[in-house]
XYZ file of C-alpha atoms in Angstrom:
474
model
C 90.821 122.759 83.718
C 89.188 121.499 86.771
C 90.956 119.407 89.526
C 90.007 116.268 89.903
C 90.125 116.092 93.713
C 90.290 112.808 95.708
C 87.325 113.315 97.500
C 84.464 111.641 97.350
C 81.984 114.385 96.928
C 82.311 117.792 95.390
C 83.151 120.593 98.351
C 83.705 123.941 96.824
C 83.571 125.557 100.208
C 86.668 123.835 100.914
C 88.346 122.842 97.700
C 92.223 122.241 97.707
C 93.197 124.554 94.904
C 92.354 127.340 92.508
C 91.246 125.007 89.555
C 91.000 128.015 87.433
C 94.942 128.721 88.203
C 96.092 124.691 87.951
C 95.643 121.605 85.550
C 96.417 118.890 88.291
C 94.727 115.536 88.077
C 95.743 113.149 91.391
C 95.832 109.881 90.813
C 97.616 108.552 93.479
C 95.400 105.566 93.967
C 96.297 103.898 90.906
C 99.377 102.923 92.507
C 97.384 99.895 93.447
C 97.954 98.055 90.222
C 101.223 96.255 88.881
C 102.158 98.889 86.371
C 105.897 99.572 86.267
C 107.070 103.151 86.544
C 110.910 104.162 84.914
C 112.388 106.936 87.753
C 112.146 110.574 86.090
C 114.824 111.603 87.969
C 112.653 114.461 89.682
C 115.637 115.586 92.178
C 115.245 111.792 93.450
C 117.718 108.768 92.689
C 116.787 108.392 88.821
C 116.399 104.979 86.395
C 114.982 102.808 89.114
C 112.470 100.659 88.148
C 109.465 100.472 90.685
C 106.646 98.335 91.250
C 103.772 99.963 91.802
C 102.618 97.468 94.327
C 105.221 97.324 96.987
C 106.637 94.113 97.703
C 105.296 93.645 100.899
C 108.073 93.041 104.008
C 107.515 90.228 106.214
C 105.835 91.900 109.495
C 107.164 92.310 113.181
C 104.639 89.949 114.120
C 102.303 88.047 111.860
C 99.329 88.202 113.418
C 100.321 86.702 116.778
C 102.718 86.769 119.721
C 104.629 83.728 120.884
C 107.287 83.991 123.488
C 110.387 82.196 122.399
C 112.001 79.681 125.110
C 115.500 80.604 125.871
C 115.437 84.548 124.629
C 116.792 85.579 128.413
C 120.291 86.568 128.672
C 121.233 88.062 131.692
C 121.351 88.363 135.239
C 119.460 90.735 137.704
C 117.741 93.775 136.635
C 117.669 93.969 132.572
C 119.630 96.444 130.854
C 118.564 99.028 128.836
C 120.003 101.667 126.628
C 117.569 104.838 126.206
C 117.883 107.046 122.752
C 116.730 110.075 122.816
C 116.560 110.196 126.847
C 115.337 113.814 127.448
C 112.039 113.802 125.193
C 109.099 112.451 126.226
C 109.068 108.660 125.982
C 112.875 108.930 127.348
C 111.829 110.525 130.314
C 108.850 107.946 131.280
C 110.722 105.228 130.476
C 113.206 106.644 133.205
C 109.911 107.061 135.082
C 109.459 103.519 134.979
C 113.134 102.771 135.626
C 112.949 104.727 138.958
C 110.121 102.681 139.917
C 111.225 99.336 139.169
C 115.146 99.233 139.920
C 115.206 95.675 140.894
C 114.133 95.012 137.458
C 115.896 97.328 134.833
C 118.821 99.181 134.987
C 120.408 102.098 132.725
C 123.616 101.068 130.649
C 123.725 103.728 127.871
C 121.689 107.244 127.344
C 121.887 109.374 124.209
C 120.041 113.014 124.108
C 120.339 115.763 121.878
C 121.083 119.171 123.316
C 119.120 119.182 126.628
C 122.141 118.917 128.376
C 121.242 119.835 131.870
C 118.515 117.183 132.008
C 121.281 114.566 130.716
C 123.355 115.804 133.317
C 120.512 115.258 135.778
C 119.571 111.418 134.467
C 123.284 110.511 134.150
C 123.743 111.269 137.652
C 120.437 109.543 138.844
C 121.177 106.335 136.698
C 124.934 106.618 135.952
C 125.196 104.769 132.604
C 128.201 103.838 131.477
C 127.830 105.658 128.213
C 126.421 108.783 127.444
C 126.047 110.282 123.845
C 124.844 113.748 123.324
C 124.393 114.850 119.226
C 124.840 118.809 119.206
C 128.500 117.597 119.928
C 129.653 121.738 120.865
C 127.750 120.946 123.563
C 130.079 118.332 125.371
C 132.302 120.483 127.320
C 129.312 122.099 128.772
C 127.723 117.765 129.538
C 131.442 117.419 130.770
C 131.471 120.079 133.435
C 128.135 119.485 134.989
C 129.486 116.000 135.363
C 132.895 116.814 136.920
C 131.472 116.423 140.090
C 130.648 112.942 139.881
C 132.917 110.037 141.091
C 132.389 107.491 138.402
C 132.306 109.329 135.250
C 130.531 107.339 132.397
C 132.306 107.450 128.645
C 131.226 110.406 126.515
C 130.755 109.820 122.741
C 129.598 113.086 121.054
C 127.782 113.376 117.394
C 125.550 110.921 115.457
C 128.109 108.193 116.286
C 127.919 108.685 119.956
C 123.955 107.868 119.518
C 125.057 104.561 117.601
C 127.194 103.508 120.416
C 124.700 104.070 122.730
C 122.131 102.156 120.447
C 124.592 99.042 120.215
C 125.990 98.852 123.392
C 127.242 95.793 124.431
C 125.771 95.337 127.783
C 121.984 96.195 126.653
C 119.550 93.897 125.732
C 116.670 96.173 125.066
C 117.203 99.614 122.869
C 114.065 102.692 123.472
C 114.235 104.116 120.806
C 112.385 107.817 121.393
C 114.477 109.944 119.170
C 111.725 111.959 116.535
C 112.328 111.755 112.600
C 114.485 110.049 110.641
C 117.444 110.870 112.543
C 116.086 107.554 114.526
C 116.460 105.291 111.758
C 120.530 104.662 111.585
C 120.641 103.698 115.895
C 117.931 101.454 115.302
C 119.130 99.960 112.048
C 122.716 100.180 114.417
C 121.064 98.002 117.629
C 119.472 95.775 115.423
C 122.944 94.375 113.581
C 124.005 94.267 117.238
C 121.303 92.013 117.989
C 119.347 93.945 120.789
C 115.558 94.342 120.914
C 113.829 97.558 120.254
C 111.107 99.239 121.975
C 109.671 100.915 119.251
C 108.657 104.486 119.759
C 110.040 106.374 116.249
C 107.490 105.799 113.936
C 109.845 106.330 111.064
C 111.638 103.153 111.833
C 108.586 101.235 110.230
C 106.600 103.788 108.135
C 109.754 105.031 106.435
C 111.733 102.531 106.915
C 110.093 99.228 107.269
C 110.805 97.472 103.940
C 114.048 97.916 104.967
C 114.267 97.116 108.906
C 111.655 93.919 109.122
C 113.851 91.857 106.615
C 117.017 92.907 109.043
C 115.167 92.371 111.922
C 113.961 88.977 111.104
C 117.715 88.388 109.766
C 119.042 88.978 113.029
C 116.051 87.715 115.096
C 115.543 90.419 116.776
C 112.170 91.852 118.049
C 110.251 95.319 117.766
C 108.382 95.809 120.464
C 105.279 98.190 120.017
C 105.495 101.432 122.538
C 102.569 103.545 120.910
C 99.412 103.188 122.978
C 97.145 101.782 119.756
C 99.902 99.526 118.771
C 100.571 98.426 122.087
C 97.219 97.892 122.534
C 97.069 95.265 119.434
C 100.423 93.701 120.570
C 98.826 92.876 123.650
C 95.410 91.750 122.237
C 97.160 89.237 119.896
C 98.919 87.397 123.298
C 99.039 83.869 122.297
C 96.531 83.922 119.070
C 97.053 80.366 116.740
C 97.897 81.021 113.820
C 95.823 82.504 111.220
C 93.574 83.748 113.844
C 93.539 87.569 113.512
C 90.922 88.598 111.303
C 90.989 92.923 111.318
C 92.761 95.624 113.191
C 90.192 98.457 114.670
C 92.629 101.208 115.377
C 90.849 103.645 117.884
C 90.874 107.577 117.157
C 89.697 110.680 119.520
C 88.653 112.718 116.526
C 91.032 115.127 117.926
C 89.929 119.148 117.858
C 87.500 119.014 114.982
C 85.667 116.156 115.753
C 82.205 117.858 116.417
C 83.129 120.572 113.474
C 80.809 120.999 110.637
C 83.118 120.094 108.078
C 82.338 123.404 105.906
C 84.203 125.770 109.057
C 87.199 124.140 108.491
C 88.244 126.334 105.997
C 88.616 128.961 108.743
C 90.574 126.670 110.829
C 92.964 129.162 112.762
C 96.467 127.514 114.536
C 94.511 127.791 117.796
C 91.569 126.186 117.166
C 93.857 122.565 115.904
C 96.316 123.037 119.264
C 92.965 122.698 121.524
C 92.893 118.947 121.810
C 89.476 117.772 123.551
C 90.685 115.130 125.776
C 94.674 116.248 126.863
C 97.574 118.453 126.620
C 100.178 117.309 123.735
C 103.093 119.043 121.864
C 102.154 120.922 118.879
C 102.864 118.824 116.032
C 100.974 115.397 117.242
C 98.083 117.789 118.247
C 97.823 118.840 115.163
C 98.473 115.297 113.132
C 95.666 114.480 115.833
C 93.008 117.068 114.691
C 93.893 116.007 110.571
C 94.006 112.294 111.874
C 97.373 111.977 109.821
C 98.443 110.383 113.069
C 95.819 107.485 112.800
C 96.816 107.058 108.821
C 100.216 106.959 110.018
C 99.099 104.220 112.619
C 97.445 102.480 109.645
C 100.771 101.664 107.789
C 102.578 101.376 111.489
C 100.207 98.560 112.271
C 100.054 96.912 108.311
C 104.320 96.465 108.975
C 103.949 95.671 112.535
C 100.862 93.128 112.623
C 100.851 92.246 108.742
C 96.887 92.491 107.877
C 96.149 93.833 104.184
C 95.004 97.627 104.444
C 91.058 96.037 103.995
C 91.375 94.647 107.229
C 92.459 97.658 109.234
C 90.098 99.792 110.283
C 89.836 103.044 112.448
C 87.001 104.239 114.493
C 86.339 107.427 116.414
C 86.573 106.863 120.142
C 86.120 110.265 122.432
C 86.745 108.774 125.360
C 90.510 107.272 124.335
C 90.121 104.396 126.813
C 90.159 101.317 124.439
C 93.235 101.876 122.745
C 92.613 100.054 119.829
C 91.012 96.226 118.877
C 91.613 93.140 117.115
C 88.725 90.710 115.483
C 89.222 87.633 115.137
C 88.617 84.821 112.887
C 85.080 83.814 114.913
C 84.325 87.304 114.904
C 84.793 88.091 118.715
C 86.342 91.146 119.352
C 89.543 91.552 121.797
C 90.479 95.188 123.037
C 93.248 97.122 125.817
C 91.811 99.323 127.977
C 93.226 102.016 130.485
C 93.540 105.368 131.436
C 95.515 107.352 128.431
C 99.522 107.093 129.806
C 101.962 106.647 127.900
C 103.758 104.569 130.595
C 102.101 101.350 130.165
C 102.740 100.885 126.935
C 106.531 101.622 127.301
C 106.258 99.382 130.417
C 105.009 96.478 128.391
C 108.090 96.834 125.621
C 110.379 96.519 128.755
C 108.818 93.502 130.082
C 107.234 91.899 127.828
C 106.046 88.542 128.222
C 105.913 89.282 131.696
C 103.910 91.778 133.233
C 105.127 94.387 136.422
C 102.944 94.872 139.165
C 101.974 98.789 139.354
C 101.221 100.339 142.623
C 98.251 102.318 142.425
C 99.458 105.771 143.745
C 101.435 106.072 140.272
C 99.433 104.055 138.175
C 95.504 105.098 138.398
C 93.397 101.958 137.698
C 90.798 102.262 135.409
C 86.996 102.291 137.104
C 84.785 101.582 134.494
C 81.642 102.548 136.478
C 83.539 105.707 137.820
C 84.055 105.908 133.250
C 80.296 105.761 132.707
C 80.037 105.124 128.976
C 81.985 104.324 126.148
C 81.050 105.557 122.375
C 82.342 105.069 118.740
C 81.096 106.290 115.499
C 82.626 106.042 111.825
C 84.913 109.010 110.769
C 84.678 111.056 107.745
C 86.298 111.009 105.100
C 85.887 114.362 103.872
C 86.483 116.167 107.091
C 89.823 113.440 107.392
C 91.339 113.479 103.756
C 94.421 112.210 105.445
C 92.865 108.677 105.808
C 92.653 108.505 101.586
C 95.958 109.449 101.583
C 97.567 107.011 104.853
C 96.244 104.113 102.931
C 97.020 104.908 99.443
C 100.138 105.592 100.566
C 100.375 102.189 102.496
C 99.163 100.217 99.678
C 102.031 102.074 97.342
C 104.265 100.811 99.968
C 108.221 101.097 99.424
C 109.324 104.898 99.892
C 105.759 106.207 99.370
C 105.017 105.987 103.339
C 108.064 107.486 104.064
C 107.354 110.743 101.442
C 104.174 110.689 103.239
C 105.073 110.941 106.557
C 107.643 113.431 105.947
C 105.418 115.638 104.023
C 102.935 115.761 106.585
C 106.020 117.072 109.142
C 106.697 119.501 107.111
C 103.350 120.970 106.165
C 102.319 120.948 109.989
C 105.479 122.966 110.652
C 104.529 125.236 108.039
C 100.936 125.376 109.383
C 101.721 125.979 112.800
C 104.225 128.974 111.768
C 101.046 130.405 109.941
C 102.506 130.468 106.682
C 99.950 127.476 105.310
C 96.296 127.189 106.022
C 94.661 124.105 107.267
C 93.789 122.538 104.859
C 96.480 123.509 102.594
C 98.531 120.501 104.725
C 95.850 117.841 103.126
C 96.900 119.022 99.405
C 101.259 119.736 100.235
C 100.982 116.186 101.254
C 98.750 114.952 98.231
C 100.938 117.060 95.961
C 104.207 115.564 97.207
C 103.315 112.139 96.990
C 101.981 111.904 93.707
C 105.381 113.912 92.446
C 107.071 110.728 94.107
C 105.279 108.081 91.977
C 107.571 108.237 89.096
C 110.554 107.455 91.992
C 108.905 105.524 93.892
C 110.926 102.256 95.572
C 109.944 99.359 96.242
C 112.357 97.929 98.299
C 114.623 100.937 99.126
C 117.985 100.650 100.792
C 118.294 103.276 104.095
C 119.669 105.706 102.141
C 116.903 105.776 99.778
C 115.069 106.312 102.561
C 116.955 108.745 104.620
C 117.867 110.183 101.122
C 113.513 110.615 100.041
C 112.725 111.603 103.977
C 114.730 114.928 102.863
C 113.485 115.120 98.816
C 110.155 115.227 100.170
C 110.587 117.904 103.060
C 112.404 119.547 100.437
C 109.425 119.657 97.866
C 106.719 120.236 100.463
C 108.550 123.243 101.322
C 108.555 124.302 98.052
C 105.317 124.464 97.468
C 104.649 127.130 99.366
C 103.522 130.864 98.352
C 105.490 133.550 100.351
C 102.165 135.262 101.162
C 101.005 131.654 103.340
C 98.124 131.094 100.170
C 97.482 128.034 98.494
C 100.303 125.695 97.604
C 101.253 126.028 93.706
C 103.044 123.343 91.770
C 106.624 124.237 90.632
């Protein structure tokens, strides 16, 4: 029987699967409606009843940013704690740190097994706590510190990482570690009442029907540290309410962009890793050239910003200076621009309402006549299945983003280890979440979440054909 794909016109060149080999109808879009499901118990928490239509979590910031009177609470430089301190956004926002010691300060670090570069941060910022998770690697943390006069505590293991997320003296948590294995510190320096600067994308795809309504409980607030969402955050600056009308969520296009979309089919692991505009690790390259990254954005911005998925939009930018846009209500259009760095954003989650003078020798401005011109254009859907998916997905809600997102991780993987095609990570994902419908939750508790982040890395990978072909259904 023939597939019926979820494209919107027929591409044999490039269909999914064998349709002489499966019967496999998708109809993940349905999940729009208020049908109830009963939980099939497929290798998921069984006899939950689900809403189709999420109930919807109140959002990080409805539509507008307001600086509350009386939210300072201490004295000099502010104090941070940094999770996941040796990746990327760790290692910037130590950057910024550096730069700026008369106005942040280091309290707490936590890292996973990059223990020399620990070593190296906890003796340029001596925290008072460090927390390293690969915990047989402690001795080895614990000799390249003997040297130093004031040692700080040393908590090894998963709880170590909670410390350091709730430590007492911090009033702002980064939270940089990847995955779901950022969910429990943030959930943990939340209770403890400390803001986060949000840049672990599970917290709110995966887990934001779960974190908001804590969040809000304990008044704490999530503070944007991805470029596009920073971008909005700072667009929506002292909006009245009811004022923002649409999100336009800004995209390169990423390596495909100016493909034909019948050569994608002979996409090789090479061709998605050469981003046009910069150097990135593997995965996000990738998630950039499917644009899974700006579907992920999508539902990131829905929990963040609170706009139904009609009024969030996303455009193909090449140039990646606006970082995304807001419309509002008189239909003028508000957008952040600047030279693609990662630093900014992160700076504004650390200061934020204020802003930190930059010198220019580290911080380029932008020249917008040096920039020349700036273009957009719609993207396509066909060449960008992942778009269909983000915002099904999003309008599922519940543990449907989170299945998502961890699908997509783990058909990348697969992808970039050359045991997957291209465009077999469009249909693993597809596949995955429409075995979740019959599961799906609504308004999950963290270990629903934590517990579907694995079920669906679990099934992904199981879809797989030793020989790297097309993904069959088990």
């Amino acid at each position: 029987m023939a597939l019926n794909s979820l494209f919107p016109v027929d591409l044999k060149a490039i269909s999914f699967l064998d349709s002489s080999k499966f019967n496999y109808n998708f109809s993940l879009f349905k999940l729009q409606g208020g049908c109830n499901l009963k939980g099939r118990g497929s290798g998921g928490i069984a006899g939950k009843r689900v809403q189709c239509s999420a109930q919807t979590p109140p959002p990080a910031w409805p539509g507008r940013a307001v600086e509350e009177r009386g939210r300072k609470s201490w004295d000099g430089p502010k104090p941070i704690s940094i999770v996941g301190s040796t990746g990327s956004i760790g290692t910037q926002t130590l950057d910024i740190v550096a730069e700026n010691p008369d106005k942040f300060r280091v309290v707490a670090l936590a890292a996973g097994s990059n223990v020399t570069l620990l070593a190296d941060q906890v003796k340029a910022f001596k925290p008072q706590l460090v927390a390293v998770r690969n915990e047989s690697l402690v001795e080895e943390l614990k000799e390249a510190l003997a040297d130093m006069e004031d040692k700080p505590e040393i908590i090894p293991g998963e709880q170590g990482v909670i410390e350091v997320a709730r430590h007492p003296d911090a009033v702002t948590v980064v939270t940089g570690i990847v995955g779901c294995a950022g969910l429990k510190p943030t959930v943990a320096a939340i209770e403890a009442g400390k803001d986060i600067a949000l840049a672990n994308k599970e917290t709110l795809i995966a887990g934001g029907p779960f974190v908001l309504p804590l969040a809000h409980k304990h008044n704490v607030k999530i503070l944007p540290a991805d470029s596009e969402h920073s971008a909005i955050f700072q667009c929506i600056q002292g909006l009245p309410e009811g004022a923002l009308r649409k999100i336009i969520l800004t995209a390169s296009g990423g390596s495909f962009r100016d493909w034909p979309v019948e050569r994608l089919k002979e996409v090789k692991v090479a061709d998605a890793l050469k981003h046009p505009n910069w150097n990135m690790g593997k995965k996000i390259t990738v998630d950039s050239a499917t644009l899974f990254n700006k579907g992920l954005e999508v539902i990131e911005a829905h929990y963040l910003f609170g706009p139904e998925y009609d009024d969030i939009e996303i455009v193909i930018h090449p140039q990646s200076i606006i970082h995304s846009m807001i419309e509002t209500q008189d239909s003028s259009v508000l957008a952040q621009l600047g030279w693609p760095d990662m630093r900014l954003p992160i700076l504004y989650t650390l200061s934020w309402p204020d802003r930190v003078y930059c010198s220019e020798i580290t911080w380029p401005r932008l020249d917008l006549c040096k920039l020349g011109s700036l273009t957009f254009k719609a993207p396509d859907n066909v060449k960008y299945p992942s778009m269909d998916l983000a915002y099904a997905a999003g309008r599922a809600g519940g543990t449907m983003t989170g299945v998502l997102s961890a699908a997509n991780e783990k058909a990348v993987e697969l992808f970039i280890d050359e045991k997957i095609s291209y465009l077999d990570i469009f249909k693993i994902v597809e596949l995955t979440c429409d075995k979740h419908r019959a599961d799906l939750v609504s308004s999950p508790s963290l270990e629903e979440i934590i517990h579907y982040d694995l079920w669906a890395r679990e099934y992904a990978a199981s879809l797989q054909l030793p020989t790297g072909l097309t993904p069959v259904l088990l």
